[in-house]
CSV table of C-alpha atoms and ligand atoms in Angstrom, one decimal:
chain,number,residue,atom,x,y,z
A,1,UNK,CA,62.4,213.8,89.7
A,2,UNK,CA,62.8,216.9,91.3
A,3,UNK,CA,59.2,218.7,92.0
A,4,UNK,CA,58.3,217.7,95.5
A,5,UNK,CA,54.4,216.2,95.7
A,6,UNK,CA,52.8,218.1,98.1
A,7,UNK,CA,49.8,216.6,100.0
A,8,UNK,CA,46.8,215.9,97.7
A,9,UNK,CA,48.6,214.2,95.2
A,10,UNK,CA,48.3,210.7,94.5
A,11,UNK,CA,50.8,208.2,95.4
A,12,UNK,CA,50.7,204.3,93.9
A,13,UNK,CA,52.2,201.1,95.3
A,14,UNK,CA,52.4,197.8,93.4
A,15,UNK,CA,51.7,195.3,95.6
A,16,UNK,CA,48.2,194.7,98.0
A,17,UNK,CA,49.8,193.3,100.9
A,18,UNK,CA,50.0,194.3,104.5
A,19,UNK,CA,52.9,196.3,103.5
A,20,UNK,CA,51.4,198.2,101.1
A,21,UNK,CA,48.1,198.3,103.3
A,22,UNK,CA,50.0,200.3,105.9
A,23,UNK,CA,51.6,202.7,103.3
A,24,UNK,CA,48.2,203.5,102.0
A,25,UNK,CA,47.5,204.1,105.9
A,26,UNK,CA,50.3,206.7,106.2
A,27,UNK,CA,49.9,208.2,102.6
A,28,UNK,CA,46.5,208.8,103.9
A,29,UNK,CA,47.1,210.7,107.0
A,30,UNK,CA,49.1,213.0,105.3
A,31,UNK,CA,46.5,213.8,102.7
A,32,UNK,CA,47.3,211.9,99.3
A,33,UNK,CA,45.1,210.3,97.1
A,34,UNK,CA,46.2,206.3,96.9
A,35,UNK,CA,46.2,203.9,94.1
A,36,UNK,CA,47.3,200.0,94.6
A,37,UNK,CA,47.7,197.4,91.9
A,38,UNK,CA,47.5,193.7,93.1
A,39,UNK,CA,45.5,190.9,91.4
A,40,UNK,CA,43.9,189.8,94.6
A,41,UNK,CA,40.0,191.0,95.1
A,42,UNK,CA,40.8,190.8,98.6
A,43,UNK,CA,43.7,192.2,99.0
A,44,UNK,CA,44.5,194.1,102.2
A,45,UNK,CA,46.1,197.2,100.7
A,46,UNK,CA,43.5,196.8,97.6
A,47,UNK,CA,41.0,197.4,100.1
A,48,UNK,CA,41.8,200.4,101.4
A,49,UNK,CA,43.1,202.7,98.9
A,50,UNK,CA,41.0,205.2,96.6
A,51,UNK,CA,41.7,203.0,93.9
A,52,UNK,CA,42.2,199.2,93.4
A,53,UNK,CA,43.6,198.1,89.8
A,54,UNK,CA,43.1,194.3,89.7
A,55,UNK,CA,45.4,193.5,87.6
A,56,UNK,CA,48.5,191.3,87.0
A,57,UNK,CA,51.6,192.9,87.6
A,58,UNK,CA,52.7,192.5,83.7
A,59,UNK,CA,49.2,193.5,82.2
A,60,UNK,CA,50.5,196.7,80.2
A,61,UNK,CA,47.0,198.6,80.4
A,62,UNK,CA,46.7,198.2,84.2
A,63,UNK,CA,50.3,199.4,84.5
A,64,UNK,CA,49.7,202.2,82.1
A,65,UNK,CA,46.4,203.2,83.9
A,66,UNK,CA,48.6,203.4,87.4
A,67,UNK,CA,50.7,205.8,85.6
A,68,UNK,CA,48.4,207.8,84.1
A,69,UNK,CA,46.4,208.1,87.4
A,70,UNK,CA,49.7,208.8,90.0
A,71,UNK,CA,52.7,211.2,90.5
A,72,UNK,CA,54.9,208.8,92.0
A,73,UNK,CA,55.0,205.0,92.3
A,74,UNK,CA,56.1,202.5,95.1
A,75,UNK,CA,56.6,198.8,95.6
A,76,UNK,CA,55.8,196.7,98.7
A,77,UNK,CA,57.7,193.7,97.3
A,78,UNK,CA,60.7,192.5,96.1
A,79,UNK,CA,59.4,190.2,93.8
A,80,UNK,CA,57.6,192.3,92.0
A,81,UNK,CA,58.9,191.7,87.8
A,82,UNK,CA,61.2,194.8,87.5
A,83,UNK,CA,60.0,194.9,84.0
A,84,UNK,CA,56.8,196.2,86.1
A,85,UNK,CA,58.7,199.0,87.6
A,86,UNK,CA,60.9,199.8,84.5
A,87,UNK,CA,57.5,200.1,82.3
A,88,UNK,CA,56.0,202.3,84.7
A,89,UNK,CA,59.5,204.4,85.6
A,90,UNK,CA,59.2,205.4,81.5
A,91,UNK,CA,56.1,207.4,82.7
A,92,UNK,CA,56.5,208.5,86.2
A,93,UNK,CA,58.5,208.5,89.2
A,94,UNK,CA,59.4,205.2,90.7
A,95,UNK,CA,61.7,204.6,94.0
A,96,UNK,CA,63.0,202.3,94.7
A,97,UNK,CA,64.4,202.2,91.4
A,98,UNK,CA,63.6,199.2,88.9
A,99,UNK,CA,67.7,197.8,89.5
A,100,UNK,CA,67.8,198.6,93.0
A,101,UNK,CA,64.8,196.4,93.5
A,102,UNK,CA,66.5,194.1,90.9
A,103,UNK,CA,69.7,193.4,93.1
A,104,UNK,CA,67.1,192.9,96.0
A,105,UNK,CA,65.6,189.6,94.2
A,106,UNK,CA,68.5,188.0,93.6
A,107,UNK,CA,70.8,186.7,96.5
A,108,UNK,CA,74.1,186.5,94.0
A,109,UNK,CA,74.2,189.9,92.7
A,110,UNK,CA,73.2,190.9,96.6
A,111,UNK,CA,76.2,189.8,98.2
A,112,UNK,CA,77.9,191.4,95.2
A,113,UNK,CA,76.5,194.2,96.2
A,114,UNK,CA,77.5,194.0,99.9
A,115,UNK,CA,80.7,193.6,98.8
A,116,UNK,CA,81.0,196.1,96.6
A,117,UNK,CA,79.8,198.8,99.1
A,118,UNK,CA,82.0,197.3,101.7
A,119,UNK,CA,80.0,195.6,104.1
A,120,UNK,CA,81.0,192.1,105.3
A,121,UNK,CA,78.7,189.3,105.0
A,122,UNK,CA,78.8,185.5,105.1
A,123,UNK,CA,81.3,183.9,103.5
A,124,UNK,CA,79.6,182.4,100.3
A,125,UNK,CA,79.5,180.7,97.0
A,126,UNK,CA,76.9,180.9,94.3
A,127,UNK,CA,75.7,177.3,92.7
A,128,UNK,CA,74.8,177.8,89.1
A,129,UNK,CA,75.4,174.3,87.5
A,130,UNK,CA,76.7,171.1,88.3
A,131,UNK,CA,80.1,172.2,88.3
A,132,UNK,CA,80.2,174.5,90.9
A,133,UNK,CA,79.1,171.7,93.3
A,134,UNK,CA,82.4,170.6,93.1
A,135,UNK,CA,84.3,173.5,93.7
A,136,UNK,CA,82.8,175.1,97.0
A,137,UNK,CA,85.8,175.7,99.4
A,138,UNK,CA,85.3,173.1,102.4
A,139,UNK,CA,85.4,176.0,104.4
A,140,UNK,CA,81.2,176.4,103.4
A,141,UNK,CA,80.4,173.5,105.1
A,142,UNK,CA,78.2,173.3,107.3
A,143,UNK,CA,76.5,175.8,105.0
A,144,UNK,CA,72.7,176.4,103.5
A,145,UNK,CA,72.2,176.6,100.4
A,146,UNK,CA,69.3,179.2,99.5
A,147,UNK,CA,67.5,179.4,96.1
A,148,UNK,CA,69.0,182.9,94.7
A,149,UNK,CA,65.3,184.0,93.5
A,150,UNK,CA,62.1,184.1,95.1
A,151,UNK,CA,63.1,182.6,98.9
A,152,UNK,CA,61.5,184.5,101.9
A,153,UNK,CA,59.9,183.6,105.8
A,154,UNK,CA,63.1,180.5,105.5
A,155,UNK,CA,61.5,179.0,102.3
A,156,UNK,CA,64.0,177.8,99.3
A,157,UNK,CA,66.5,177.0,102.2
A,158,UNK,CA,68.2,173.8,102.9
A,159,UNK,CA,70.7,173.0,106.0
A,160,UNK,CA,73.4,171.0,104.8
A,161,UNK,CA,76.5,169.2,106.5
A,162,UNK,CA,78.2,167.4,103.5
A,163,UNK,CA,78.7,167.6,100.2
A,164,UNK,CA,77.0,164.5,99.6
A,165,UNK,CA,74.0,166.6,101.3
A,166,UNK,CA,74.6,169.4,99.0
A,167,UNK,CA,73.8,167.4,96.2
A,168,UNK,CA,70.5,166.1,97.4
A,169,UNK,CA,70.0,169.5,98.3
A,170,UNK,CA,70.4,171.1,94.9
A,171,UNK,CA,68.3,168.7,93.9
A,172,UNK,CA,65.9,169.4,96.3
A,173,UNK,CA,65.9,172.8,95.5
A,174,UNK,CA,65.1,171.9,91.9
A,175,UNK,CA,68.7,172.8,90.4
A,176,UNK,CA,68.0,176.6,90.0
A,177,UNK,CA,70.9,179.1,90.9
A,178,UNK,CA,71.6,179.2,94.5
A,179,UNK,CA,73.6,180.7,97.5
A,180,UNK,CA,75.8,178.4,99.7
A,181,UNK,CA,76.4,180.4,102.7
A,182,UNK,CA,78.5,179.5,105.4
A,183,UNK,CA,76.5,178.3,108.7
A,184,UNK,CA,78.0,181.5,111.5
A,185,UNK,CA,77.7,181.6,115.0
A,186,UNK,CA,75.4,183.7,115.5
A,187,UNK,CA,74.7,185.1,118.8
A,188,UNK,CA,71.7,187.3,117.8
A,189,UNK,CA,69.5,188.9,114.5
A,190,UNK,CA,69.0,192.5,114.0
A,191,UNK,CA,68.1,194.9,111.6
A,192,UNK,CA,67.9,198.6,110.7
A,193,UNK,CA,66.0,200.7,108.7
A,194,UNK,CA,67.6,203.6,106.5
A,195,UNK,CA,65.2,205.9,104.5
A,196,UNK,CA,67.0,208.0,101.9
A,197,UNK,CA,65.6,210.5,100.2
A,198,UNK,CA,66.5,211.8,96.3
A,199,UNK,CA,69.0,214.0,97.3
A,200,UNK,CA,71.4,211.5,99.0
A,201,UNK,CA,70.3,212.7,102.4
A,202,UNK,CA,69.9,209.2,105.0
A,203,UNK,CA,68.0,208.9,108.4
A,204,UNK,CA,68.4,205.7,110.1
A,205,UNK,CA,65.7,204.4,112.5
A,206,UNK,CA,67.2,202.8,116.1
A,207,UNK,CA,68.6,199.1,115.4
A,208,UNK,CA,66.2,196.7,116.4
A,209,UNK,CA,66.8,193.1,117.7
A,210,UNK,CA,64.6,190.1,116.1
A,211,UNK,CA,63.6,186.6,116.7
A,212,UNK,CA,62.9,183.9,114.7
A,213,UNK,CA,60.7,180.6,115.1
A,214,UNK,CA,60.7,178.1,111.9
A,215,UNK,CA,61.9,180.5,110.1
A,216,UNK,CA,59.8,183.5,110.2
A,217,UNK,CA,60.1,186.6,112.4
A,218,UNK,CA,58.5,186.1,115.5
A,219,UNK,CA,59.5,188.7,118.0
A,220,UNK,CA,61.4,192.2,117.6
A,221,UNK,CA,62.7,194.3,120.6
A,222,UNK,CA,63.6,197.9,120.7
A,223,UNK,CA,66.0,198.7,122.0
A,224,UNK,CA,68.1,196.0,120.6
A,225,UNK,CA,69.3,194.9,124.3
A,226,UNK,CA,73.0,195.5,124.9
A,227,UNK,CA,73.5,196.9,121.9
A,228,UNK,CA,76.1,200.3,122.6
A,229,UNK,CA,76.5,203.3,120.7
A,230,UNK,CA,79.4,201.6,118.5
A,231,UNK,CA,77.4,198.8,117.4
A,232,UNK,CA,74.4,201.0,116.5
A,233,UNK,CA,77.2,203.0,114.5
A,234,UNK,CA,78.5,200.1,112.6
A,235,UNK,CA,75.0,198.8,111.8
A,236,UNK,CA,73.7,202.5,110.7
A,237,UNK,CA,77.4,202.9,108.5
A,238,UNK,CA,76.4,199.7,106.9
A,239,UNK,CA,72.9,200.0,105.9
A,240,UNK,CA,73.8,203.7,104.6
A,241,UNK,CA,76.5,202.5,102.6
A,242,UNK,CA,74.9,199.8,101.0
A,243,UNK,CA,72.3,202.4,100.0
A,244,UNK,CA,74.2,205.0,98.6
A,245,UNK,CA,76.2,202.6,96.4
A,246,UNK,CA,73.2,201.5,94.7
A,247,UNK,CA,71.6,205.4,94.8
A,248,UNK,CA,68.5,204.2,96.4
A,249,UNK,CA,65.5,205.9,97.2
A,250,UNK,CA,62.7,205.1,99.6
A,251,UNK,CA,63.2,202.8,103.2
A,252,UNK,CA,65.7,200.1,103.2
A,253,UNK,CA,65.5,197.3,105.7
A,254,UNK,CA,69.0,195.2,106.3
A,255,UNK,CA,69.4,192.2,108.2
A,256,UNK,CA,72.5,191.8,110.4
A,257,UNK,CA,73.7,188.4,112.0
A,258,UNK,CA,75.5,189.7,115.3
A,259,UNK,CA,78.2,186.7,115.6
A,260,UNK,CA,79.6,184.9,118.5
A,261,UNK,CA,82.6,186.9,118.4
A,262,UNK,CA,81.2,190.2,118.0
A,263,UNK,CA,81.5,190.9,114.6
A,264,UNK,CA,78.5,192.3,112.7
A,265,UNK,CA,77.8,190.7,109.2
A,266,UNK,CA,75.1,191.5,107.1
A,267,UNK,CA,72.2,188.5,106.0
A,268,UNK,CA,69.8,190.4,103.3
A,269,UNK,CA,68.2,193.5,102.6
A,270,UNK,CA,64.8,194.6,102.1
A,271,UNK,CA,63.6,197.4,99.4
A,272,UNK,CA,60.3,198.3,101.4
A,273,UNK,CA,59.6,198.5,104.9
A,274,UNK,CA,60.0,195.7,106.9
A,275,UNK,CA,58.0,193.2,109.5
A,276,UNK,CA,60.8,194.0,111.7
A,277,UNK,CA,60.1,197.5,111.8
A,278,UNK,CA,56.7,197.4,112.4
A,279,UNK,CA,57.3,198.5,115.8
A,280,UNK,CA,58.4,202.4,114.4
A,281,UNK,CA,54.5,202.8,114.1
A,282,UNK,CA,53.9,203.4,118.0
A,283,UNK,CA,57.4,203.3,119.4
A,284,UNK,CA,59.0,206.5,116.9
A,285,UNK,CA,57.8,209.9,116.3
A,286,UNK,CA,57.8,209.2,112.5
A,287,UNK,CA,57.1,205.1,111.4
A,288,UNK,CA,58.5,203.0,108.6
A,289,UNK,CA,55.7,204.2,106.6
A,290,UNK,CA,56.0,207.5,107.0
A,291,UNK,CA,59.5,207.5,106.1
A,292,UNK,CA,58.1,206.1,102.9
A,293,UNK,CA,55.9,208.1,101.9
A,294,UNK,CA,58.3,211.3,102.7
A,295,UNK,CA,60.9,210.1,100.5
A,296,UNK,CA,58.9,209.1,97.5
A,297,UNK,CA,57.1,212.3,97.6
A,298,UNK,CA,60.0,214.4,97.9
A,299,UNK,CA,59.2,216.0,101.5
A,300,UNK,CA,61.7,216.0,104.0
A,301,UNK,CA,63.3,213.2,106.2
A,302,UNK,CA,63.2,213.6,109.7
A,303,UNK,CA,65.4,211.4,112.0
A,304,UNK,CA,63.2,209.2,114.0
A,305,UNK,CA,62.9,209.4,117.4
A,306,UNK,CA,62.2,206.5,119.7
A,307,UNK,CA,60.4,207.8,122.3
A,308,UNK,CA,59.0,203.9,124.0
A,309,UNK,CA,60.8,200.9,124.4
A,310,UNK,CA,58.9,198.4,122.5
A,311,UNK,CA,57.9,194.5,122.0
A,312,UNK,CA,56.7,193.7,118.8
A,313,UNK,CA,54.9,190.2,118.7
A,314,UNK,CA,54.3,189.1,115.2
A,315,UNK,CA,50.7,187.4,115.1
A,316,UNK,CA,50.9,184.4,112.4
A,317,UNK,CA,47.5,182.1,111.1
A,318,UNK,CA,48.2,179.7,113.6
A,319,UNK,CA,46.7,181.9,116.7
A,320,UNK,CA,43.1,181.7,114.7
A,321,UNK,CA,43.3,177.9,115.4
A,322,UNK,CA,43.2,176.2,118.9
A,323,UNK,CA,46.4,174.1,119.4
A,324,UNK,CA,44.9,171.0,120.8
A,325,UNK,CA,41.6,170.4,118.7
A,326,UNK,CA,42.3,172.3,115.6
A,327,UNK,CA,38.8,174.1,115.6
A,328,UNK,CA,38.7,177.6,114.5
A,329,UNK,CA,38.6,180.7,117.3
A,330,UNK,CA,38.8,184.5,117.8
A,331,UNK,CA,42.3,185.5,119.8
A,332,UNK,CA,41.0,187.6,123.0
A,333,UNK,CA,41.4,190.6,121.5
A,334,UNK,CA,39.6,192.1,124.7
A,335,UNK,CA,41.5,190.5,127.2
A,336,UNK,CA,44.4,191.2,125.2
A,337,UNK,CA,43.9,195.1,124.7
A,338,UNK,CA,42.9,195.2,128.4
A,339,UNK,CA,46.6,195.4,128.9
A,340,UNK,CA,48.8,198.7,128.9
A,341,UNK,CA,50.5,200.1,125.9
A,342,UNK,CA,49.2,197.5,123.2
A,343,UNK,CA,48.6,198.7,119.9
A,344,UNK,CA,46.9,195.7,117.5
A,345,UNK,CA,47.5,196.6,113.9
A,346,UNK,CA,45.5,193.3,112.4
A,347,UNK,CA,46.1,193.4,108.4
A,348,UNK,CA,42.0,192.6,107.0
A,349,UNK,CA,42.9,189.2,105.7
A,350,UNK,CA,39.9,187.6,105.0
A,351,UNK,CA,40.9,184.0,106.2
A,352,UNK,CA,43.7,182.9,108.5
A,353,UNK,CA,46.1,179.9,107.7
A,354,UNK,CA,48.6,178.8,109.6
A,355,UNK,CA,52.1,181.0,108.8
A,356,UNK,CA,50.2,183.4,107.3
A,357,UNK,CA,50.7,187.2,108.7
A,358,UNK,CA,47.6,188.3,109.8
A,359,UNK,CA,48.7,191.5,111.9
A,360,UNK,CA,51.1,192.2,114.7
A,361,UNK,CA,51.0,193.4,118.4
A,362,UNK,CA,53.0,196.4,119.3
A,363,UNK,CA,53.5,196.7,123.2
A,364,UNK,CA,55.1,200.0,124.1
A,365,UNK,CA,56.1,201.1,128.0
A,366,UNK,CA,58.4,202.9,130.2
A,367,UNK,CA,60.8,200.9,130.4
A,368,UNK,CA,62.3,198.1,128.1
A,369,UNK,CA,61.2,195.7,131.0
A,370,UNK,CA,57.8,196.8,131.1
A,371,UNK,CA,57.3,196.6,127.3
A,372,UNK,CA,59.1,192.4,127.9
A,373,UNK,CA,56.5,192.3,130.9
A,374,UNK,CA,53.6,193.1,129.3
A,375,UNK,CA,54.8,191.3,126.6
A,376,UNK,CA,54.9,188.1,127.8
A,377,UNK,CA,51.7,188.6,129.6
A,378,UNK,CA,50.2,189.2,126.1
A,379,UNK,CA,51.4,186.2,124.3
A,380,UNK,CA,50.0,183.6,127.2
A,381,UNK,CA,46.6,185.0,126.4
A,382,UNK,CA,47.3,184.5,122.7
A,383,UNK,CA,49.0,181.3,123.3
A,384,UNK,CA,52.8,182.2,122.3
A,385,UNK,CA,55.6,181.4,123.6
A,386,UNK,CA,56.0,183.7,126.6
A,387,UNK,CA,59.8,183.4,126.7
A,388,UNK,CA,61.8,184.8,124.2
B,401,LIG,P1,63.1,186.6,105.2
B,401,LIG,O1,61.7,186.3,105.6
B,401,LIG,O2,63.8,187.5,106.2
B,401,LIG,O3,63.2,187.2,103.8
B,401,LIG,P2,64.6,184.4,104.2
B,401,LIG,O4,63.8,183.3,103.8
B,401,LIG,O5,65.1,185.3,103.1
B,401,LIG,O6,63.9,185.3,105.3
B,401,LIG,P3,67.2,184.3,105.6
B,401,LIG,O7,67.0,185.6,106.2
B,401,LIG,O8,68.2,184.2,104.6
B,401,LIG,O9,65.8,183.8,105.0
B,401,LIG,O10,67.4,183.2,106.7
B,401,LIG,C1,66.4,182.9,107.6
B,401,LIG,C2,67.0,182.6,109.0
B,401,LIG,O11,67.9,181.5,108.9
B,401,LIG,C3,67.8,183.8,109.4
B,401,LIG,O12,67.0,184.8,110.1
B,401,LIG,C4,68.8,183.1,110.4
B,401,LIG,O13,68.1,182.8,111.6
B,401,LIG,C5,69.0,181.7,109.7
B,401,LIG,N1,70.2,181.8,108.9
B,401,LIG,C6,70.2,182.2,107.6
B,401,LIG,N2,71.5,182.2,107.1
B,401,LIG,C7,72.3,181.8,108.1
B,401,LIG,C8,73.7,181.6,108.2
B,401,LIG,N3,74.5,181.8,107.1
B,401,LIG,N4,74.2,181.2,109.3
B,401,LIG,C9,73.4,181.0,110.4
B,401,LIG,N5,72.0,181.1,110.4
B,401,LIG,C10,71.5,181.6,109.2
B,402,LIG,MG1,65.7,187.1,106.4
């Protein structure tokens, strides 16, 4: 996979999410053709590429027509089967690569991973049969046991004190293999993103901080506050380490817990761009899915540059509903684009449900307190939480 694909050639993604709706976006601007594959009619990425292939992700003669009609291939999901990507990696280029993405899915061989490459994170145990209930150190507990396959946005995850509670858990959880991790301290959450292209080369986007409510991201601020040079060294040394081991190509999200004490240890990783860097696309010179696009094509990476502090407020399915009656609304868009610096990137989703990403606000200012300012002012016209 050496040939570089200039602008004009076509670039595919499987997946039709928002993800893959804002790669299209960026393949776009820079002049490729684009061709998604999702079984959803109304998919948000389906809907704006040259070509939508509905089709599940295992049926061989949609894969062979995505092929046949790109020069390189992308994912915008973990999940995706890697049979999927090893299938269509026989015919064309593919990056992430079909194992890369195959470490990603599975929390075990992940941690493995993080260890292998060097990178502490927390202290855990996988559960894979009745037996190993009885041999997790005491040192797990409190601990959360989280389903190895298929968790995301806090699902598959169970908080547990005792081991009598890790039982019921695993049973919970339907007995499938699991993670036990240790509960940390944590002080904060944030992430960074690495894009690394073919030849080894890494850029690494600023760290951002993020924050959570029930479980899925709810707010990410950049600059990470009181985060120094050192720590944005440690977290950048990570994430490039753990993506060189495993020769990846393409953008690489990882997760950090910063912990009471200090330490930095890393939660999960991402093979795609990531919700929390959805503020690169109005607070960098180059976004998430730029980065993307440059590094499965071939082109050059260029470091990012953050020219605006930014808020990024993640707008769930709940804001379409009114929280006292229940009845369906519009959010003020108006009132809410009235303010300075907002960018609204809403995904096309044709029906909002509650949880359900339908597009985020990126608020970008002088200042980090401006962009926190502004912020807040924003989510009391959507009805968020205005401290954060
Ligand atoms: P994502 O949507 O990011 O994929 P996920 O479902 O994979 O989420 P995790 O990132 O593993 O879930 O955990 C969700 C949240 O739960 C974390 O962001 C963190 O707030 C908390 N959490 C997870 N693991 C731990 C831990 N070991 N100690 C303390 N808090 C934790
Ligand atoms: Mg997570």
């Amino acid at each position: 996979m050496s040939e570089v694909l200039l602008p004009g050639a076509t670039l595919g993604v499987l997946g039709g999410g928002q993800l893959g709706r804002m790669f299209v976006h960026a393949a776009q601007s820079l002049g490729y053709r684009t061709v998604v594959l999702d079984p959803d009619a109304d998919s948000p990425a389906g809907a704006v590429a040259h070509e939508h292939i509905r089709a599940d992700y295992l049926d061989e003669t949609a894969l062979a027509r995505l092929a046949q009609a790109c020069d390189a291939i992308t994912t915008e999901f973990e999940n995706v089967p890697a049979r999927a990507l090893e299938l269509l990696a026989a015919q064309r280029p593919v990056a992430p690569a079909a194992a890369c993405v195959a470490i990603c899915q599975d929390r075990a061989d992940e941690k493995a991973h993080f260890r292998a490459a060097g990178v502490d994170c927390a202290p855990y145990a996988v559960i894979r049969g009745e037996a190993d209930l009885g041999t997790v150190p005491d040192a797990l507990l409190p601990g959360i046991l989280k389903t190895a396959r298929m968790g995301y946005d806090g699902k598959g995850q169970v908080r547990i004190r005792t081991r009598a509670e890790l039982a019921a858990a695993w049973d919970e959880l339907k007995r499938v293999p699991c993670v036990l991790e240790q509960m940390l301290p944590l002080q904060r959450e944030l992430s960074v993103l690495v894009a690394r292209g073919r030849d080894g080369g890494c850029v690494l986007f600023p760290v951002q901080q993020n924050l959570h409510r029930d479980g899925i991201l709810a707010v990410t601020e950049v600059p990470a506050p009181a985060v120094d040079t050192a720590l944005q060294q440690r977290a950048g040394a990570a994430a490039t380490r753990i993506a060189a081991e495993m020769g990846y190509v393409g953008v690489l999200c990882i997760e950090f817990f910063l912990l009471q004490d200090g330490s930095l240890v890393v939660n999960e990783m991402a093979p795609r761009p990531h919700n929390s860097g959805h503020y690169t696309m109005n607070a960098c010179d180059v976004s998430q899915f730029e980065a993307q696009v440059r590094a499965l094509a071939g082109l050059p990476l260029n470091t990012p540059r953050l020219h605006s502090p930014t808020v990024m407020l993640n707008l769930l399915g709940d804001l379409w509903f009114d929280a006292e009656s229940g009845a369906e609304r519009s959010p003020d868009w108006a009132a809410v684009l009235a303010l300075p610096g907002t960018h609204l990137h809403l995904y096309g989703k044709a029906s909002a449900r509650p949880g359900r990403k339908m597009g985020h606000l990126n608020i970008t200012a002088a200042t980090p307190e401006a962009a926190r300012a502004t912020a807040a002012r924003a989510a009391a016209i959507l009805g968020l939480p205005t401290a954060w």
